[in-house]
CSV table of C-alpha atoms in Angstrom, one decimal:
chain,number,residue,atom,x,y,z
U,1,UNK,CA,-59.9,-0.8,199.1
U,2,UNK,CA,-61.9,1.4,196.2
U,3,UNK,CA,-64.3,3.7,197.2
U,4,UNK,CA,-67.6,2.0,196.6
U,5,UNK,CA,-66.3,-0.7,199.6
U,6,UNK,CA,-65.8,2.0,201.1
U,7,UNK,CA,-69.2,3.3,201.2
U,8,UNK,CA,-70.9,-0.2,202.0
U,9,UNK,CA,-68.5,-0.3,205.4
U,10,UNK,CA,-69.5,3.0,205.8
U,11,UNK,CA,-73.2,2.2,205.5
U,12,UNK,CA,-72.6,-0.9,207.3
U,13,UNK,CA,-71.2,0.6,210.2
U,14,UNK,CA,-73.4,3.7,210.4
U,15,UNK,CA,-76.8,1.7,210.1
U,16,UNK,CA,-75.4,-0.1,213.4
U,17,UNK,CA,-74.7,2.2,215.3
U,18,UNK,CA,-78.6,3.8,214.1
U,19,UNK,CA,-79.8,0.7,215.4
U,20,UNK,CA,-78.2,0.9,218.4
U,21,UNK,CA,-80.2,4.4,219.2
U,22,UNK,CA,-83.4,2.0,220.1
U,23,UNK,CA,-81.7,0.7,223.1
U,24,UNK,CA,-79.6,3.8,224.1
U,25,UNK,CA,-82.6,6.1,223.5
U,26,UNK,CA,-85.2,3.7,225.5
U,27,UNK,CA,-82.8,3.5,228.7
U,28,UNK,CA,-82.1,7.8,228.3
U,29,UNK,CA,-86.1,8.6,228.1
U,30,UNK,CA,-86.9,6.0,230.8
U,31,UNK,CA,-84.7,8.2,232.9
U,32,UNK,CA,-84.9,11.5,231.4
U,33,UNK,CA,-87.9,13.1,228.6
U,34,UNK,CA,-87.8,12.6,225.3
U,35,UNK,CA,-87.0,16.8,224.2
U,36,UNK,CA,-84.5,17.0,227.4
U,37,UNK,CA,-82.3,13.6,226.9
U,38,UNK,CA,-81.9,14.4,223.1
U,39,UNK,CA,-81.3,18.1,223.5
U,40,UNK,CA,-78.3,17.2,225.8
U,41,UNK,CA,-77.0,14.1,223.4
U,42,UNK,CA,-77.0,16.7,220.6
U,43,UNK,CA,-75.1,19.7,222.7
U,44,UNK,CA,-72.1,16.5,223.0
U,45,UNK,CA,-72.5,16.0,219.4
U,46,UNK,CA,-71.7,19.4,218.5
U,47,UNK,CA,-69.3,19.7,220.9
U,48,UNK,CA,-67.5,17.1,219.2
U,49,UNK,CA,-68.4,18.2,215.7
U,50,UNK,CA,-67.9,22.0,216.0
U,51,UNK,CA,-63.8,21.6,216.9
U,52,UNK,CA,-63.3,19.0,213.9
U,53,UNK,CA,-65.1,21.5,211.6
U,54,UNK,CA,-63.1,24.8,212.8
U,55,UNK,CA,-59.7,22.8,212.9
U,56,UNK,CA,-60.1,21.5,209.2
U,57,UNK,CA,-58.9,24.1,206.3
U,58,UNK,CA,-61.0,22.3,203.4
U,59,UNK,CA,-64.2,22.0,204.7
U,60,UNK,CA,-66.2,24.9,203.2
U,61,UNK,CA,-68.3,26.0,205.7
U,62,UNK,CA,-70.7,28.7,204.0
U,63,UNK,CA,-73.3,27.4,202.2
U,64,UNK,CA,-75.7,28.9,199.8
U,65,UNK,CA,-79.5,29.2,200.9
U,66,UNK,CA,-80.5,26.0,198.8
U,67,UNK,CA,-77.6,23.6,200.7
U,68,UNK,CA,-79.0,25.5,203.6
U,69,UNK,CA,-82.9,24.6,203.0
U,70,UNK,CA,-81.8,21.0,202.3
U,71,UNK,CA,-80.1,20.9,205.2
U,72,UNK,CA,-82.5,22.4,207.3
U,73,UNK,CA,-85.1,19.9,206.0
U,74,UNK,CA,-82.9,16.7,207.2
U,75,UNK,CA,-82.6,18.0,210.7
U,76,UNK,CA,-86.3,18.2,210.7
U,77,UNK,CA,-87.7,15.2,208.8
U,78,UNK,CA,-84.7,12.9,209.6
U,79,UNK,CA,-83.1,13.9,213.4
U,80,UNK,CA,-85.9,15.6,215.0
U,81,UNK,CA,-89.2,14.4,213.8
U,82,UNK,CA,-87.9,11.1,213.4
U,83,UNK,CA,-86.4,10.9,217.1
U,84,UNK,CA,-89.6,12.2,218.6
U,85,UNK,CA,-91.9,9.7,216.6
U,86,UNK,CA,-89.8,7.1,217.0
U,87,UNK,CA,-89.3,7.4,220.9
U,88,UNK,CA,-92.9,8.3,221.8
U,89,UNK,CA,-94.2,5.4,219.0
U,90,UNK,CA,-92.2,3.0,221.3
U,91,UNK,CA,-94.4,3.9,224.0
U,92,UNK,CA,-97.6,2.3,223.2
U,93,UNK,CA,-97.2,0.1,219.8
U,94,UNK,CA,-96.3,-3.5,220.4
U,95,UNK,CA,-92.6,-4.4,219.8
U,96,UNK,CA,-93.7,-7.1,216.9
U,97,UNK,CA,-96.1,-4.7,215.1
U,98,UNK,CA,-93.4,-1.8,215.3
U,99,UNK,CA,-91.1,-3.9,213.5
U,100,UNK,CA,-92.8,-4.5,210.9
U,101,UNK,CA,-93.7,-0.7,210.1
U,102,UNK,CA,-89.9,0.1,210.3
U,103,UNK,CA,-88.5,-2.6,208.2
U,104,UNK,CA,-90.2,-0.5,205.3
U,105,UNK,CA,-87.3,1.6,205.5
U,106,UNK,CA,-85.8,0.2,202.2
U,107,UNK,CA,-88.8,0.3,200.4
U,108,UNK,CA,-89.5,3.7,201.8
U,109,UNK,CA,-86.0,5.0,199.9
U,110,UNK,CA,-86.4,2.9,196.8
U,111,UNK,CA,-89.9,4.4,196.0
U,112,UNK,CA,-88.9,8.3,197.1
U,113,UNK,CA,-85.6,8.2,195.4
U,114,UNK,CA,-87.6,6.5,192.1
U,115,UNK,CA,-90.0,9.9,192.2
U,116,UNK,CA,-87.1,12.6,194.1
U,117,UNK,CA,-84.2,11.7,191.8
U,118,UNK,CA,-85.3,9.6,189.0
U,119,UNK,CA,-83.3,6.4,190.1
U,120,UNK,CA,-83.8,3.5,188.1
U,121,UNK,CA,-84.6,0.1,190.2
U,122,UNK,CA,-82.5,-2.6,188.6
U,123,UNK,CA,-83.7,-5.7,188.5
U,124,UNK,CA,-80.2,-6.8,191.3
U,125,UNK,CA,-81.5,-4.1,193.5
U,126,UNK,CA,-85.3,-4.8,193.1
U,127,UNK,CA,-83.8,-8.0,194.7
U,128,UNK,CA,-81.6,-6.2,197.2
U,129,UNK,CA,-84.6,-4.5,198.4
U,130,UNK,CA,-86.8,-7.7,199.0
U,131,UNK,CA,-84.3,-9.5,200.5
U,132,UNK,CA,-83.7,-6.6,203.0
U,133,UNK,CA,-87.6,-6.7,203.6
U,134,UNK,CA,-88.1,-10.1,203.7
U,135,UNK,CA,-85.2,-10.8,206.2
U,136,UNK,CA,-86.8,-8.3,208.7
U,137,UNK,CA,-89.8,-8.9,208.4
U,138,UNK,CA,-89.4,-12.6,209.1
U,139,UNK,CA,-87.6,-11.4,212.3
U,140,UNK,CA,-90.6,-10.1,213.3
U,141,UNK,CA,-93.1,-12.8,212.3
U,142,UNK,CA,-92.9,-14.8,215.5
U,143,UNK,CA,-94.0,-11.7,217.7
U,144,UNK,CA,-96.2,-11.0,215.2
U,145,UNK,CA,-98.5,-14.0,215.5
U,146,UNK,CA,-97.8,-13.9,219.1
U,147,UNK,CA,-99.8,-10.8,219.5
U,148,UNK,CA,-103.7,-11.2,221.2
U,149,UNK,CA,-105.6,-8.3,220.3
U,150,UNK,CA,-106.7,-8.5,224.3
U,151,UNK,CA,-103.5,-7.3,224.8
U,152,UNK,CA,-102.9,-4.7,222.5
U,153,UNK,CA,-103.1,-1.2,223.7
U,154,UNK,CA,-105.8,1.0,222.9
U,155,UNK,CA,-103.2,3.3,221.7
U,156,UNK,CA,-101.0,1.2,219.8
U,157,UNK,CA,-102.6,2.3,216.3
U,158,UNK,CA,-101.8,5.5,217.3
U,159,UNK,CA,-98.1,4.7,218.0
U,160,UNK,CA,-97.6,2.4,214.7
U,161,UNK,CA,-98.7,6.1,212.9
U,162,UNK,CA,-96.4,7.7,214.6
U,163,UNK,CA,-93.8,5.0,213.6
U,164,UNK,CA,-94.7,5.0,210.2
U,165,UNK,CA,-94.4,9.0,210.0
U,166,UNK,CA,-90.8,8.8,211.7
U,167,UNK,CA,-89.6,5.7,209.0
U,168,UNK,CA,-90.8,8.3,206.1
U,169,UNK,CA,-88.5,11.3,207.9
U,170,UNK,CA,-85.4,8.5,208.2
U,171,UNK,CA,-86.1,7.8,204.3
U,172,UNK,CA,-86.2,11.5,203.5
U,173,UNK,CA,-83.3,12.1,205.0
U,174,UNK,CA,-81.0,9.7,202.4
U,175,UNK,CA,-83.0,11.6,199.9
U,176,UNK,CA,-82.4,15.0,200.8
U,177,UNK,CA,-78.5,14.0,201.4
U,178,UNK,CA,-78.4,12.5,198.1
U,179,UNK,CA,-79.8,16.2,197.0
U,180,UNK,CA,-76.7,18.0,198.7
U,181,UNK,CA,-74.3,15.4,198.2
U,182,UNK,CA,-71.7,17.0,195.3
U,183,UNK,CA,-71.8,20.3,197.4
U,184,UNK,CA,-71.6,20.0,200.9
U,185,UNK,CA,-69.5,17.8,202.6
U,186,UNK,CA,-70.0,14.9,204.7
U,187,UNK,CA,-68.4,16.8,208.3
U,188,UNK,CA,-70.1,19.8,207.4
U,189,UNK,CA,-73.2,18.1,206.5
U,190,UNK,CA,-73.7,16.5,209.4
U,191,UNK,CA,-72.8,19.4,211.8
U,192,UNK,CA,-75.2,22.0,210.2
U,193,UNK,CA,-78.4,18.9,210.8
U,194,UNK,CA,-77.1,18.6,214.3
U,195,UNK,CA,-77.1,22.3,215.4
U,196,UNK,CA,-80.6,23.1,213.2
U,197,UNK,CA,-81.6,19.5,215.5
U,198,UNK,CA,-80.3,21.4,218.6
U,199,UNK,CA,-82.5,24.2,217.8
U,200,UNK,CA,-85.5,22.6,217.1
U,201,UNK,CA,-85.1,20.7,220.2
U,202,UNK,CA,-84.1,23.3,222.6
U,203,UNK,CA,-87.6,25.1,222.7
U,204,UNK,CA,-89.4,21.8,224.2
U,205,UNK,CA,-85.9,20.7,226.5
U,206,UNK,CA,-85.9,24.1,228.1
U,207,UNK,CA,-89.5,23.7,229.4
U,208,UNK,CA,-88.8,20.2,230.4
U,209,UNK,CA,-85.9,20.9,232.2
U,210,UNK,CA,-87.7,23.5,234.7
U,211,UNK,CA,-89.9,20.2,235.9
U,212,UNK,CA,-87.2,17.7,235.8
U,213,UNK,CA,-84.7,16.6,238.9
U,214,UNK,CA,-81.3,16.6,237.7
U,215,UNK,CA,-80.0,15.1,241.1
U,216,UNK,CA,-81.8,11.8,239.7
U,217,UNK,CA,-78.9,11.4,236.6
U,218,UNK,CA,-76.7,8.9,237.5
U,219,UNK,CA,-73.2,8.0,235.9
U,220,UNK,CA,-75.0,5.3,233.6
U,221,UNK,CA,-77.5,8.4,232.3
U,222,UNK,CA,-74.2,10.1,231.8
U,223,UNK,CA,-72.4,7.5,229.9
U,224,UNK,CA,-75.6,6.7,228.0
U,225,UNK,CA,-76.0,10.5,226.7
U,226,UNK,CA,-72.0,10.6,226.1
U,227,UNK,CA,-72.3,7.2,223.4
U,228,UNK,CA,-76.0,8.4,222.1
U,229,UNK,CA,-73.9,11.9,221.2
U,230,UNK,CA,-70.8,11.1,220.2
U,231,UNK,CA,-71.7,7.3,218.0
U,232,UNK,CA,-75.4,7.5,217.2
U,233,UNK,CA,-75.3,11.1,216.6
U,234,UNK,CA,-71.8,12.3,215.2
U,235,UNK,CA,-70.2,9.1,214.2
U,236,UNK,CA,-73.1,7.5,212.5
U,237,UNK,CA,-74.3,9.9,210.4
U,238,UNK,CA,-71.0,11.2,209.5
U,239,UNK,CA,-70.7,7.7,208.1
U,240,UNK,CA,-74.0,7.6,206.3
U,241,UNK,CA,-73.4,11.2,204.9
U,242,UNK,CA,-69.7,9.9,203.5
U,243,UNK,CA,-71.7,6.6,202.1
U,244,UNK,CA,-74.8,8.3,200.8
U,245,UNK,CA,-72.4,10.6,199.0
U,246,UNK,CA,-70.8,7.6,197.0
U,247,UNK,CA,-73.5,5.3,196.2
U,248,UNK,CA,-77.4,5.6,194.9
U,249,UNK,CA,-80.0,5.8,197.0
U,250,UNK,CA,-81.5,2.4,196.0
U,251,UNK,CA,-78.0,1.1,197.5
U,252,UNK,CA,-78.0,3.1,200.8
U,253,UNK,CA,-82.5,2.0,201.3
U,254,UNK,CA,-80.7,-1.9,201.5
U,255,UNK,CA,-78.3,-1.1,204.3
U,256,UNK,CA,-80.8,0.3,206.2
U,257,UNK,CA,-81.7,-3.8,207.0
U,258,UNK,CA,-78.7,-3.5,209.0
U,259,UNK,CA,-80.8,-1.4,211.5
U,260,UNK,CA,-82.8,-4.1,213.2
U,261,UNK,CA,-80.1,-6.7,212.9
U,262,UNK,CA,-78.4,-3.9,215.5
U,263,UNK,CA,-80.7,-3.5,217.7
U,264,UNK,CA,-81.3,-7.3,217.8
U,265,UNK,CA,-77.9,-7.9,218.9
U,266,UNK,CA,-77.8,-5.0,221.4
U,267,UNK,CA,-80.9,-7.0,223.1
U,268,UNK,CA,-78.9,-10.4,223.2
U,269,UNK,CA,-75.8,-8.5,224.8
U,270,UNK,CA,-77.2,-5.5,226.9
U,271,UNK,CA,-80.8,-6.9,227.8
U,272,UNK,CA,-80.1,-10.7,227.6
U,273,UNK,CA,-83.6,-11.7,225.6
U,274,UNK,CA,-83.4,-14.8,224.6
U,275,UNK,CA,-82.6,-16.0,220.7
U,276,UNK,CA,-84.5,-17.1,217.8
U,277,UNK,CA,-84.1,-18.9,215.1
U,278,UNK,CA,-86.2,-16.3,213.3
U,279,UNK,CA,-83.6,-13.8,213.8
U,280,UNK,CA,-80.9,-15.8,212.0
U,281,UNK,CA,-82.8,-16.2,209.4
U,282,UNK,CA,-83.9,-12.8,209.3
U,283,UNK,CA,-80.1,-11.7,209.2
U,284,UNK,CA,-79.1,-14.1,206.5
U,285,UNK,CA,-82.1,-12.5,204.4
U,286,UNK,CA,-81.1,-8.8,205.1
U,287,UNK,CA,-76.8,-9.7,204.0
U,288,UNK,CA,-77.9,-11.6,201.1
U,289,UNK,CA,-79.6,-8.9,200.2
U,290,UNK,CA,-76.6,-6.4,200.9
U,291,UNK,CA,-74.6,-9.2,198.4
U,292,UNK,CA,-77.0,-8.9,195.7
U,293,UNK,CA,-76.3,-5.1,195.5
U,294,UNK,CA,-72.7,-5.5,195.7
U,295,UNK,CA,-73.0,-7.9,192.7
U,296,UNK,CA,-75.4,-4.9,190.9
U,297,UNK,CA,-72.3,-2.8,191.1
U,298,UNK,CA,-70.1,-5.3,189.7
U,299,UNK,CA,-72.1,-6.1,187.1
U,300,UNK,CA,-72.4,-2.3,185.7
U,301,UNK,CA,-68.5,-2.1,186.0
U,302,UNK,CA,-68.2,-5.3,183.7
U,303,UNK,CA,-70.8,-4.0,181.1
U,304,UNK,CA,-68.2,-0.9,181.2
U,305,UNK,CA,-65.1,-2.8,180.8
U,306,UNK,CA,-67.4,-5.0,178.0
U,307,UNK,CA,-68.0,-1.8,175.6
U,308,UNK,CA,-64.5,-0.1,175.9
């Protein structure tokens, strides 16, 4: 298997398990806050992260103050701010409308990495990229036209800014690994944004925590915060870091489609919703357009072989 495979199972897998953090995270703030439940999932994170780091003799873990700034800037824009927005936008925009604002995702990393690191958009991953939008946005286009305005919430334009703001941190956050990419490892990488996340996190947990029954956590809340630390935290963006690091950001913005197909899958299996056609179809957009930038790569490696 070469390394550019590699990086789209790596991708693959880690926007899944992202996806899966809508489910996880909605059944751990029903029970718990939003600062409180993520604080803890993080703590498990680290306590899985910070052993693999100290038992591994390669993985260079003093960084200069630039890595160090990057770094610092991905906890914030693409853990914590986008966690809080995220969970709290949930609250009071409509599921159909919410969709839509995240499924700009791919177009939010195509666009940043065109300005941040001078990417060129091929015409295959101009493609990519619609296809990816188009497939989850048609997921959504049933709900969409579903939706009275009688029933909307007079806060829900308040939560689809909120959702908006925590799709531009998730963006950022393939940009600023893209930055730090050649000198920081994937492991270390993804410890150093989990325990800057932790601290940026702990302030709000600890005065949470002095209002909050912890005699009301049950083995479920347990289990939950064990998967949303050790797979959605730790596992998936260990994998991202390790795919990010391989491929261009105009790749990585197209796996992000993989995101929603998650989380629809997660609410056929764990909540039991009913299916839609518009799903299928909205899947079948999102890997055709995960083909079309595997077939962008080829390309480029047959132009090589061409001139030589």
């Amino acid at each position: 298997m070469n390394t550019r495979t590699t990086a789209y199972l790596e991708l693959t897998a880690a926007a899944f398990l992202i996806g899966s953090s809508v489910v996880a995270g909605k059944w751990t703030t029903m029970q718990m806050p939003v600062f409180l439940s993520q604080a803890l999932s993080l703590v498990i994170a680290l306590l899985l992260l910070i052993p693999i780091v100290w038992m591994s003799r390669t993985a260079k873990i003093w960084l200069g103050k630039k890595d160090l700034l990057y770094l610092l800037l991905q906890a914030f824009l693409g853990m914590f701010l986008f966690r809080v927005l995220l969970l709290y936008g949930l609250r009071t925009a409509p599921a159909a409308e919410a969709g839509i604002v995240t499924s700009l995702t791919p177009a939010a990393v195509a666009v940043l990495s065109f300005f941040f690191l001078k990417e060129r958009l091929t015409p295959r991953l101009a493609i990519g990229i619609m296809c990816s939008l188009m497939g989850i946005i048609s997921i959504q286009i049933p709900g969409w036209f579903m939706e009275f305005p009688s029933a909307r919430s007079s806060n829900s334009s308040f939560g689809l800014v909120l959702i908006l703001a925590a799709v531009s941190g998730e963006a950022m956050l393939t940009i600023l690994r893209k930055m730090t990419a050649s000198s920081v490892s994937s492991l270390i990488g993804t410890t150093y944004v989990t325990l800057f996340s932790f601290l940026m996190f702990t302030p709000f947990a600890l005065v949470e925590a002095t209002q909050y029954d912890f005699s009301r956590i049950s083995l479920g809340d347990v289990g939950l915060l064990l998967y949303y630390g050790i797979f959605v935290t730790a596992v998936a963006y260990l994998l991202w870091f390790r795919g990010v690091a391989k491929v261009s950001a105009g790749t990585a913005a197209v796996f992000t489609g993989c995101i929603p197909i998650s989380t629809l899958l997660l609410s056929y299996v764990v909540l039991q919703e009913p299916f839609s056609i518009a799903h299928l179809v909205g899947g079948t957009f999102v890997f055709l357009g995960i083909w079309h930038v595997s077939r962008n790569h080829q390309a480029k490696v047959r132009l090589v072989a061409a001139k030589k």
